mmCIF file of C-alpha atoms and ligand atoms in Angstrom:
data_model
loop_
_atom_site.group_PDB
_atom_site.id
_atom_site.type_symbol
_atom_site.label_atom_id
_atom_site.label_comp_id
_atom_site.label_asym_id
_atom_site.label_seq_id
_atom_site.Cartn_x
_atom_site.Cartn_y
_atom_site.Cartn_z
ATOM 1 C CA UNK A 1219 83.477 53.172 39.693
ATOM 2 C CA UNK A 1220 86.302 51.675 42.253
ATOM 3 C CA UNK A 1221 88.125 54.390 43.729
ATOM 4 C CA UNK A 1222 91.501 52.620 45.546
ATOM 5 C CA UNK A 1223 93.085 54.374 48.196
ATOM 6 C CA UNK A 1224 97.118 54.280 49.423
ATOM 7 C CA UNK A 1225 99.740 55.149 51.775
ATOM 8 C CA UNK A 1226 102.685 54.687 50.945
ATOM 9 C CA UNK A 1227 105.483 55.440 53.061
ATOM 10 C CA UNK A 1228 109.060 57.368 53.345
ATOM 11 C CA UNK A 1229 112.285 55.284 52.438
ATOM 12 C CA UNK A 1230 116.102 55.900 53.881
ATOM 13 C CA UNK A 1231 118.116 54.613 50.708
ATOM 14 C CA UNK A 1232 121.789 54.518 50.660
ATOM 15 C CA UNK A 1233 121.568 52.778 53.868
ATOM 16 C CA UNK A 1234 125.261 54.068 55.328
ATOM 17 C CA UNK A 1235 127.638 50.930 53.651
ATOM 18 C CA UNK A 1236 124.998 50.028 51.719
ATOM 19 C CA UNK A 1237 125.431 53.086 48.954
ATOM 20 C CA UNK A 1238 122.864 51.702 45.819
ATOM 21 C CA UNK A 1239 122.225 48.646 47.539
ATOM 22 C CA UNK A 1240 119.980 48.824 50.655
ATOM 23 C CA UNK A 1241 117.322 50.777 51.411
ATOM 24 C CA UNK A 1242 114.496 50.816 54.557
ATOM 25 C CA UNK A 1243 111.200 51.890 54.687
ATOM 26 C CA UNK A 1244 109.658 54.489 57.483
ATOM 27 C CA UNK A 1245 106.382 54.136 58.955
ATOM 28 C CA UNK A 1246 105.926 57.745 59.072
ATOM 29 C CA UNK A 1247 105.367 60.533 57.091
ATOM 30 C CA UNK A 1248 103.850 58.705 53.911
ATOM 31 C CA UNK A 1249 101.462 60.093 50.885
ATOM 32 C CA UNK A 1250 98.354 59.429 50.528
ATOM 33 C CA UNK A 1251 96.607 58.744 46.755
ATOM 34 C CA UNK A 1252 93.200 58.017 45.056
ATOM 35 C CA UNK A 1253 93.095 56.517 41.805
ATOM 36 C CA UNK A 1254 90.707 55.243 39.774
ATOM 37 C CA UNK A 1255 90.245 54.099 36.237
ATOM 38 C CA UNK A 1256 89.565 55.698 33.108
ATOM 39 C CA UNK A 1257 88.261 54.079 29.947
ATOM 40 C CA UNK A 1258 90.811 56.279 27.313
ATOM 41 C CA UNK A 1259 94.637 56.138 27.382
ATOM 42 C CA UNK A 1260 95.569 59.359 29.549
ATOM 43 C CA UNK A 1261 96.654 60.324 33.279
ATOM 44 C CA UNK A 1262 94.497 62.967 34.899
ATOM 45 C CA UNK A 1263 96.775 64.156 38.185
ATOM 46 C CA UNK A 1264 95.247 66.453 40.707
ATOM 47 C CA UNK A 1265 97.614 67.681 43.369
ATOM 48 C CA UNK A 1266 96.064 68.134 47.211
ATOM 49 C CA UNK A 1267 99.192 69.379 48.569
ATOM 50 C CA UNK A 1268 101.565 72.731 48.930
ATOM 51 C CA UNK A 1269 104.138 71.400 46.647
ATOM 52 C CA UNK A 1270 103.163 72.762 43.502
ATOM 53 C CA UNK A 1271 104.108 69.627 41.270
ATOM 54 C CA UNK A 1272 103.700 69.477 37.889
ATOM 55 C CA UNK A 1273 100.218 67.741 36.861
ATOM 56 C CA UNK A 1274 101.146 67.222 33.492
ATOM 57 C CA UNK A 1275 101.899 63.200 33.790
ATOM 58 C CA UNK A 1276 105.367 63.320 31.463
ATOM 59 C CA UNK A 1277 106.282 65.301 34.638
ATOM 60 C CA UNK A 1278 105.416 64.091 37.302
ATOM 61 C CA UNK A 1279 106.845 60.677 38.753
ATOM 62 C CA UNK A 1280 103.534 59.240 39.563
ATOM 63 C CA UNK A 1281 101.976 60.045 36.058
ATOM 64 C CA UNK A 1282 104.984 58.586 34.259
ATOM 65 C CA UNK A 1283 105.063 55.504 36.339
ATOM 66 C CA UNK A 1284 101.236 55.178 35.019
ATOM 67 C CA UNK A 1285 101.953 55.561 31.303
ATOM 68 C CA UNK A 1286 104.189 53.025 31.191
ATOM 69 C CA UNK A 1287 101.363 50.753 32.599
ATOM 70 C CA UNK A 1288 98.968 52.370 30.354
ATOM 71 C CA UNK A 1289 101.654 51.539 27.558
ATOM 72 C CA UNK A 1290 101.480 48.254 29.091
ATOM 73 C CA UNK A 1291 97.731 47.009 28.444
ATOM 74 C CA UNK A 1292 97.734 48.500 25.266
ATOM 75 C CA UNK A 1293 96.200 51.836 25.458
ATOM 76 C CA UNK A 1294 93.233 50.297 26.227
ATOM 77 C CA UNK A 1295 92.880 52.394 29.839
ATOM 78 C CA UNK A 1296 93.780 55.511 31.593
ATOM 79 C CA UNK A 1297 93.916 56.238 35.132
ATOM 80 C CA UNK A 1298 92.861 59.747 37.280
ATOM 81 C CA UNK A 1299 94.548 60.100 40.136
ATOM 82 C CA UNK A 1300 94.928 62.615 43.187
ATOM 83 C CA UNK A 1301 97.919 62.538 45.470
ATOM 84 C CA UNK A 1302 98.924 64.225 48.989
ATOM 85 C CA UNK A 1303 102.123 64.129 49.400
ATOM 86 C CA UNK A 1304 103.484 64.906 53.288
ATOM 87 C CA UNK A 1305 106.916 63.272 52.180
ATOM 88 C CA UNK A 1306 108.650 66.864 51.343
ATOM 89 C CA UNK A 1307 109.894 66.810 47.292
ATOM 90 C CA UNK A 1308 113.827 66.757 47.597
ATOM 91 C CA UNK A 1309 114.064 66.079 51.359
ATOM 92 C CA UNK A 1310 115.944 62.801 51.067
ATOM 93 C CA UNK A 1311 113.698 60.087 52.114
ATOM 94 C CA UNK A 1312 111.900 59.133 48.830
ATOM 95 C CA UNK A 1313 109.189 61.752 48.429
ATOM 96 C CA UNK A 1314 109.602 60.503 44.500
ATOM 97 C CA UNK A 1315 109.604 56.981 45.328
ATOM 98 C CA UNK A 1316 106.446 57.118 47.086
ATOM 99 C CA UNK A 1317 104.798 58.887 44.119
ATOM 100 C CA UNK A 1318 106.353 56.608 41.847
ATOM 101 C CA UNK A 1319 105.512 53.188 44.022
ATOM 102 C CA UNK A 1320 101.720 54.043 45.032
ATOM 103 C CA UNK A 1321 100.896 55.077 41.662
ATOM 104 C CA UNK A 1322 102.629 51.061 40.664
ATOM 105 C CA UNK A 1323 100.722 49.231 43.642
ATOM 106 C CA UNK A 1324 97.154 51.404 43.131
ATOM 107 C CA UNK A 1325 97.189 50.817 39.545
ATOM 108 C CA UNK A 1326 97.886 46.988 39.836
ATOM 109 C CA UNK A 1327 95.414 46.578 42.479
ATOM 110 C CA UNK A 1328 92.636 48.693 40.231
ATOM 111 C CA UNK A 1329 93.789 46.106 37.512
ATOM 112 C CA UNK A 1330 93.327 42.767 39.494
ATOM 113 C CA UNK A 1331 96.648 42.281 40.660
ATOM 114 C CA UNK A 1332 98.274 41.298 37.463
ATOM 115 C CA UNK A 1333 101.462 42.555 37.501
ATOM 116 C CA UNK A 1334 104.411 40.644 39.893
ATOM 117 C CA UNK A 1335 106.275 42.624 42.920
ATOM 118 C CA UNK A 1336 108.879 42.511 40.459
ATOM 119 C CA UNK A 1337 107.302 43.923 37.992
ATOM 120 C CA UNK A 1338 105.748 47.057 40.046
ATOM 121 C CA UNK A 1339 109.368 47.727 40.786
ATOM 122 C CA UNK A 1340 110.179 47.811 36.681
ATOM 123 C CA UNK A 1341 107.253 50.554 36.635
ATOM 124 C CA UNK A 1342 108.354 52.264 39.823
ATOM 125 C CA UNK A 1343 111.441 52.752 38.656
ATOM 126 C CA UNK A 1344 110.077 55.028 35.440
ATOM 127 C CA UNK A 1345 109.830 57.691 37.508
ATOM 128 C CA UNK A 1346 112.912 57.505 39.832
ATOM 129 C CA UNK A 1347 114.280 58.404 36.433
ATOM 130 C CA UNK A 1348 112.542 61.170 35.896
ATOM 131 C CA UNK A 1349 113.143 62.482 39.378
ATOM 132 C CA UNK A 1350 117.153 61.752 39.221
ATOM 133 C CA UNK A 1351 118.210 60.721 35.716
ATOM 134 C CA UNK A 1352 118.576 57.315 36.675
ATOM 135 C CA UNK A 1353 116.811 54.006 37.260
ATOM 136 C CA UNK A 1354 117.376 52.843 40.547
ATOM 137 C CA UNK A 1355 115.281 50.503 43.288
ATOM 138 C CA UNK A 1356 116.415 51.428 46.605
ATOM 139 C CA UNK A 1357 113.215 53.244 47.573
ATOM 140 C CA UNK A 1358 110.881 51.754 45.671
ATOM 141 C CA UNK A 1359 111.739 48.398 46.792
ATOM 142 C CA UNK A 1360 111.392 48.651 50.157
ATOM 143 C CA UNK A 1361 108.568 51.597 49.450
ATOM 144 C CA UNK A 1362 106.340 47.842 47.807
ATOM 145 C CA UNK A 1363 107.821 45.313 49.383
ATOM 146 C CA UNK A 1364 108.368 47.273 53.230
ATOM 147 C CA UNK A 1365 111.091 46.328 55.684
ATOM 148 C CA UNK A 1366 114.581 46.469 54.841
ATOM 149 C CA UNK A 1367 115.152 45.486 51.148
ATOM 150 C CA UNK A 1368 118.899 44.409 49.464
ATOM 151 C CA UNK A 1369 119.109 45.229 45.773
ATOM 152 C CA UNK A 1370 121.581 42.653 44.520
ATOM 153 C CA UNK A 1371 121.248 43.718 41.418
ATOM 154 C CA UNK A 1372 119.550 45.983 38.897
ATOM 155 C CA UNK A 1373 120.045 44.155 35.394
ATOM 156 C CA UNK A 1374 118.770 41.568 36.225
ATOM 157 C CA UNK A 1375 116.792 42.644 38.868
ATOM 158 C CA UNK A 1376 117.049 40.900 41.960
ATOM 159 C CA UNK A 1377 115.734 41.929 45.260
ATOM 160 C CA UNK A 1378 116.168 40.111 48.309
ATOM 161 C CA UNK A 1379 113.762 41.789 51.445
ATOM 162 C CA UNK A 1380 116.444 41.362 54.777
ATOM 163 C CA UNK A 1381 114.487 40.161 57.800
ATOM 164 C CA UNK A 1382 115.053 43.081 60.592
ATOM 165 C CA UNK A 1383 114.656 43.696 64.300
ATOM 166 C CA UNK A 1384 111.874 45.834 65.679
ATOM 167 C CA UNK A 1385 114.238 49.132 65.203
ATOM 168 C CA UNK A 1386 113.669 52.618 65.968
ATOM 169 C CA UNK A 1387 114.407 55.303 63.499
ATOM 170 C CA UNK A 1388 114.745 59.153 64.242
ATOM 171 C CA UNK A 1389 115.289 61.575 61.027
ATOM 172 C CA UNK A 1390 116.104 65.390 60.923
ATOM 173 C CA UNK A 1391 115.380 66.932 57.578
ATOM 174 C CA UNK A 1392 117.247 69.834 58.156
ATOM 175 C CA UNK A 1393 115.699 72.040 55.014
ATOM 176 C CA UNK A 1394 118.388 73.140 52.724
ATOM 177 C CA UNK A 1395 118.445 72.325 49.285
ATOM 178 C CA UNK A 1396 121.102 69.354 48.143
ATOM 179 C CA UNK A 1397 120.789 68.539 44.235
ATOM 180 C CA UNK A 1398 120.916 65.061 43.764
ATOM 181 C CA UNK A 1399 122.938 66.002 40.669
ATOM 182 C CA UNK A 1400 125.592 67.581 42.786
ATOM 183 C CA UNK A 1401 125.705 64.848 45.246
ATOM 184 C CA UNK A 1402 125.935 62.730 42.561
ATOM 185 C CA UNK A 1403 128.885 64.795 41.055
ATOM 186 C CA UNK A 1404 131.049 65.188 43.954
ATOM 187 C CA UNK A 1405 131.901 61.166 44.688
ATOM 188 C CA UNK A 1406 134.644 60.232 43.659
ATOM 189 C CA UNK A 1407 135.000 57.679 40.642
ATOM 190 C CA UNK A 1408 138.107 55.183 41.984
ATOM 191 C CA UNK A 1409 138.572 54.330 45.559
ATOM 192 C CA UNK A 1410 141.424 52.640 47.624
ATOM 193 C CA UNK A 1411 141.076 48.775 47.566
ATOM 194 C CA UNK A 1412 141.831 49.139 51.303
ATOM 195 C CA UNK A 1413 138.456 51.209 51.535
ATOM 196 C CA UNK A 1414 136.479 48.895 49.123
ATOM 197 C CA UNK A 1415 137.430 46.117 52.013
ATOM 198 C CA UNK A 1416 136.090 47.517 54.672
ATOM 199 C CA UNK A 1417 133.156 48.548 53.207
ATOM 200 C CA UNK A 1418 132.489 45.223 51.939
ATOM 201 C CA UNK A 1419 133.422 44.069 56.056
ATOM 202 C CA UNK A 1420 130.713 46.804 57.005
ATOM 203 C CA UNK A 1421 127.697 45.728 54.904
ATOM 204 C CA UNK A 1422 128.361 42.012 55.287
ATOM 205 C CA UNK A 1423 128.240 43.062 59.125
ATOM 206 C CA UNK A 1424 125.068 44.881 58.771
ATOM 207 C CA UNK A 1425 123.123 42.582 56.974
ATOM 208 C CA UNK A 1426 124.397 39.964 59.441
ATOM 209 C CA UNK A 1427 123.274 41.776 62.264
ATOM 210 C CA UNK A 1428 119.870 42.418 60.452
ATOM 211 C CA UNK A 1429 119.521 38.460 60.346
ATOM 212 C CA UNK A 1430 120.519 37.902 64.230
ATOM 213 C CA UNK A 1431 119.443 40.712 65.746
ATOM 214 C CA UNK A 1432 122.839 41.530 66.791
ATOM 215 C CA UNK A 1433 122.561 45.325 68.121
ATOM 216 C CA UNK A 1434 126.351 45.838 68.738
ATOM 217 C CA UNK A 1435 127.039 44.609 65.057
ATOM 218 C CA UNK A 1436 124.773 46.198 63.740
ATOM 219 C CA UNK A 1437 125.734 49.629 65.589
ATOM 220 C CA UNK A 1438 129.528 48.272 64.422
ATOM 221 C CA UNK A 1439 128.870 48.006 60.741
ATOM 222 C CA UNK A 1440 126.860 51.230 60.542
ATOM 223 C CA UNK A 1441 130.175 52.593 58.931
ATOM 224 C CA UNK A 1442 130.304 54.587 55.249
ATOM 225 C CA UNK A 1443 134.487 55.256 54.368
ATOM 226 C CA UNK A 1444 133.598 55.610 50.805
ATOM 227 C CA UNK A 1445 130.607 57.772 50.236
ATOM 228 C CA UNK A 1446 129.801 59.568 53.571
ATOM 229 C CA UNK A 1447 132.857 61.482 53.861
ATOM 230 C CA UNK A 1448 132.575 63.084 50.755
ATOM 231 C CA UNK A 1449 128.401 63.651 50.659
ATOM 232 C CA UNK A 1450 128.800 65.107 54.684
ATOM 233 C CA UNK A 1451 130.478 68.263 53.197
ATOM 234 C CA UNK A 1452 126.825 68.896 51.676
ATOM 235 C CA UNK A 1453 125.116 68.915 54.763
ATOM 236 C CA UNK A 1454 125.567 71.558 57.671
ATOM 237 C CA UNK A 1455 126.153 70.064 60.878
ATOM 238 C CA UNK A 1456 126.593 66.508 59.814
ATOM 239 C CA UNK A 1457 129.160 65.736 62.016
ATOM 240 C CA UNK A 1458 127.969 66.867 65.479
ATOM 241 C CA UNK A 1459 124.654 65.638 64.998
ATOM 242 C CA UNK A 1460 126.132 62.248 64.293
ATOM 243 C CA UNK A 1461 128.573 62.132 67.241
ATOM 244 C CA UNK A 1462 126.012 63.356 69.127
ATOM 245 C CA UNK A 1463 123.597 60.886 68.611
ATOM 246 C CA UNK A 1464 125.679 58.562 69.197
ATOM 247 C CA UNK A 1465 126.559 59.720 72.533
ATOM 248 C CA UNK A 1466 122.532 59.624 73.307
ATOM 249 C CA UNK A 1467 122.576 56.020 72.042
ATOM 250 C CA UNK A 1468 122.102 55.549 68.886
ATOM 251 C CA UNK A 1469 123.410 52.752 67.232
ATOM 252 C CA UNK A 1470 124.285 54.928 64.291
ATOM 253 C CA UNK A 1471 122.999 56.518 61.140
ATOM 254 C CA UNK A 1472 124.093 58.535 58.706
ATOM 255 C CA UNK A 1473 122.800 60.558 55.100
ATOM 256 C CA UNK A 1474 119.498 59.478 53.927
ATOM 257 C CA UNK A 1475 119.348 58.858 50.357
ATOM 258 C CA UNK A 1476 121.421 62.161 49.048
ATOM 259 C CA UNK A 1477 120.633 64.069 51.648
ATOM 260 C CA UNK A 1478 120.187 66.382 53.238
ATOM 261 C CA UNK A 1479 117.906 63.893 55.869
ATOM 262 C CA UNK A 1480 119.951 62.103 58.500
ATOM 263 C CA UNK A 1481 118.578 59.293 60.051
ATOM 264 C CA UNK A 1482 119.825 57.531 63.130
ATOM 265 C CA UNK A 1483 118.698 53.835 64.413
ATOM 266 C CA UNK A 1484 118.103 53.151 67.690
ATOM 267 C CA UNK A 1485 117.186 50.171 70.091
ATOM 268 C CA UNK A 1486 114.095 51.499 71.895
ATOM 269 C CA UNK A 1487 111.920 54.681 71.414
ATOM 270 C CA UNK A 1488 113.327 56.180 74.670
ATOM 271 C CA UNK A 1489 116.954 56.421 72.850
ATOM 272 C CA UNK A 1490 115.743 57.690 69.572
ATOM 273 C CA UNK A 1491 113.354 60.334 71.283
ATOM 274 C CA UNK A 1492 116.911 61.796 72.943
ATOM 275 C CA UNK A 1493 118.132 61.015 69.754
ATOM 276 C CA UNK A 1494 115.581 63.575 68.694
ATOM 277 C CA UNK A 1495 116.373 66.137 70.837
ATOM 278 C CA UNK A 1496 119.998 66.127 70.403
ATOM 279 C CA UNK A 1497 119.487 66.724 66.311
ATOM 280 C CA UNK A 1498 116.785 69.627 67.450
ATOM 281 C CA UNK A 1499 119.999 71.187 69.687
ATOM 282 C CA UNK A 1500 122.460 70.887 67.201
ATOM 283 C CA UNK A 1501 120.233 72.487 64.325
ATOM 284 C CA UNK A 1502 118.732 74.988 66.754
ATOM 285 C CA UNK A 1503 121.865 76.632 67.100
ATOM 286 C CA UNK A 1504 122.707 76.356 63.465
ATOM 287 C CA UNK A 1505 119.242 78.622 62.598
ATOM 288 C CA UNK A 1506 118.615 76.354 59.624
ATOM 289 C CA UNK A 1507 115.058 75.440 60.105
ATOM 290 C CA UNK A 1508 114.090 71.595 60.391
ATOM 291 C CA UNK A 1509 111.766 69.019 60.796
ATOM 292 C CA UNK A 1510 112.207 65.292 62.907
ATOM 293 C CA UNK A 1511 110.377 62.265 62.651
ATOM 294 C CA UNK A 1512 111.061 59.474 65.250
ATOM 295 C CA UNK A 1513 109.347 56.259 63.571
ATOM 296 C CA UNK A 1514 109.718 52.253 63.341
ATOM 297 C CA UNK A 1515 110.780 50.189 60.057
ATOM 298 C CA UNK A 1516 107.484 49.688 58.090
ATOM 299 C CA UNK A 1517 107.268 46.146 57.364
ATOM 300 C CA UNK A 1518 104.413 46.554 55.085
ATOM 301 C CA UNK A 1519 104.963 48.360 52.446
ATOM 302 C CA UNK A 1520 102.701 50.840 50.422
ATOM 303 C CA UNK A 1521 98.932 49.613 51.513
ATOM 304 C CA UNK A 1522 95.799 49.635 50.047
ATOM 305 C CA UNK A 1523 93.704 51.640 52.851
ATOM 306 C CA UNK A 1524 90.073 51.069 50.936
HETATM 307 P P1 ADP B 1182 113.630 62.556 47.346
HETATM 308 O O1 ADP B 1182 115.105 62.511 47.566
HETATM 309 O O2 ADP B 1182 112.903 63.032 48.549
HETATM 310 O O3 ADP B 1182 113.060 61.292 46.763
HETATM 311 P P2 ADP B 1182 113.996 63.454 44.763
HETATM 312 O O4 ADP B 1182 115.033 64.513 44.635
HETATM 313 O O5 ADP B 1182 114.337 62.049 44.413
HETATM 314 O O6 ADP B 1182 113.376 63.575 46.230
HETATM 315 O O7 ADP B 1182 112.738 63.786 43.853
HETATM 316 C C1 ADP B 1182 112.158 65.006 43.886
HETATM 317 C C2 ADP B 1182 112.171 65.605 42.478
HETATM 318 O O8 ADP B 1182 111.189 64.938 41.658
HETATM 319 C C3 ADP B 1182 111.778 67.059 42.547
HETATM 320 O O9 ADP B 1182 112.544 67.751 41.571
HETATM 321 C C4 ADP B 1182 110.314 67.049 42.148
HETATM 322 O O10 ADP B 1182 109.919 68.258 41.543
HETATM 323 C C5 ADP B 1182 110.236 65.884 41.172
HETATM 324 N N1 ADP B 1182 108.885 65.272 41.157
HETATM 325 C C6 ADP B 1182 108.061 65.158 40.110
HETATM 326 N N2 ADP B 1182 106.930 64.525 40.459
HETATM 327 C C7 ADP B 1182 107.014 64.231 41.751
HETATM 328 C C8 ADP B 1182 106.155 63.568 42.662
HETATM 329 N N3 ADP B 1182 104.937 63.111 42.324
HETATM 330 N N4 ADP B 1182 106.596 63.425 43.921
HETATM 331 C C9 ADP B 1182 107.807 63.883 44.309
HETATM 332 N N5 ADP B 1182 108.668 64.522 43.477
HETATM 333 C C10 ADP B 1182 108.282 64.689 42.209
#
């Protein structure tokens, strides 16, 4: 019986400007999962982790994400699955979306590559809905495709993957709980025309900069006047760790996803190493206990391993 092995990495979504509409995948930490096929129409989940997840599969992201391909072919298969998750639950850089986009990418591969990019998304995005009440691709795209992914639009879906320099990303998960719901709740509904603008300046910038490796743009556009200074409130510390990195030399960063991650982009892996250490001094002193990753964009995308 095949047995298909993935990893499939962390995502920043929310990508500063880009609220909804860009996203970024990490090279580290990512899950791993085994799947295999089953003859009758259920999901078997086994969890090899300290998370505690729910293994009943209307619960858990990756098990709804593989009855709606189950649903798909028919009921004519069923799929047993075990997952290790090292992307924390709740932490902000698409522990969900990985769930939700292996489980899409192992199935299809188990089923002979049927199913279109486009269509793994459509799947995927099953269980971002279970996760946060709503449908929504800016981790799992970049979580399939890899790189740096612009979600034009949902209905219809249209993705467009953004060609990106060889960046380096630090994140601090500082751990405190933020509820999606509540930093959902908070934003405000109407904004200023003269904020819409700039924003709309900002992520033209950024994707411009993506496209000619323009650092200074790039650093330039990294700018959020709509959502950021409302979200920030959420996390402790926000604002020191992001002038601080900045001082070290980071082009910029800002809340990953909902929070409470921050993430910071820099040239080289000297910078986002002292990027590193500047977010371990600022939480340090705070006492709120944290973890950092310093990584590289992943420009693969979840991967079959075996
Ligand atoms: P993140 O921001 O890191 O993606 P989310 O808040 O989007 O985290 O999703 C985590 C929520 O989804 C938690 O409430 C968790 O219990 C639930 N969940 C259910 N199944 C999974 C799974 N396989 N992986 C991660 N989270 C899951």
């Amino acid at each position: 019986m095949k047995i298909v092995k993935v990893h499939s990495p962390a995502t920043v979504a929310n990508l500063v400007c880009g609220f909804d509409i860009l996203g970024m995948a990490l090279n580290d930490p990512f899950d791993a999962m085994k799947i295999k096929l089953l003859d009758d129409p259920r999901v078997i989940i086994h969890n090899k982790d300290e998370y505690n997840l729910p293994t009943e599969a209307e619960k858990n992201v990756a098990g709804v994400v593989l009855l709606s391909i189950i649903e798909k072919m028919n009921n004519t298969i069923g799929f047993e699955i075990e997952i290790e998750k090292h992307i924390k639950p709740g932490s902000g850089i698409g522990s969900s979306a990985a769930s939700a986009a292996g489980a899409a990418v192992a199935a299809n591969n188990l089923l002979g590559n049927i199913f279109s990019n486009d269509e793994l998304v459509q799947f995927a995005m099953n269980g971002e809905k279970l996760a946060s009440g709503v449908k929504h691709a800016d981790n799992i795209a970049p979580c399939i495709l890899g790189g740096i992914c612009l979600i034009r639009s949902i209905h219809p879906l249209d993705i467009i993957p953004i060609p990106s320099p060889d960046l380096f990303v630090t994140v601090v998960h500082p751990q405190i709980e933020v509820r999606t719901s509540d930093a959902r709740q908070i934003l405000r509904q109407q904004i200023l025309l003269k904020d819409a603008i700039r924003q709309w300046g900002n992520i033209a910038g950024l994707v411009t900069g993506f496209l000619k490796n323009d650092f200074d743009l790039i650093g330039r556009s990294l700018e959020d006047v709509i959502i950021e200074p409302v979200r920030s409130i959420l996390i402790p510390g926000f604002d020191e760790v992001k002038t601080s990195c900045k001082e070290a030399g980071a082009l910029g960063g800002g809340i990953s996803g909902s929070g409470p991650s921050v993430f910071m982009l820099s040239k080289d892996e000297s910078t986002a190493r002292s990027v590193e250490s500047v977010m371990k001094d600022v939480y340090n002193k705070t006492g709120i206990d944290y973890n950092t990753y310093v990584t590289t964009i992943n420009k693969r995308g979840v991967e079959i391993i075996e």
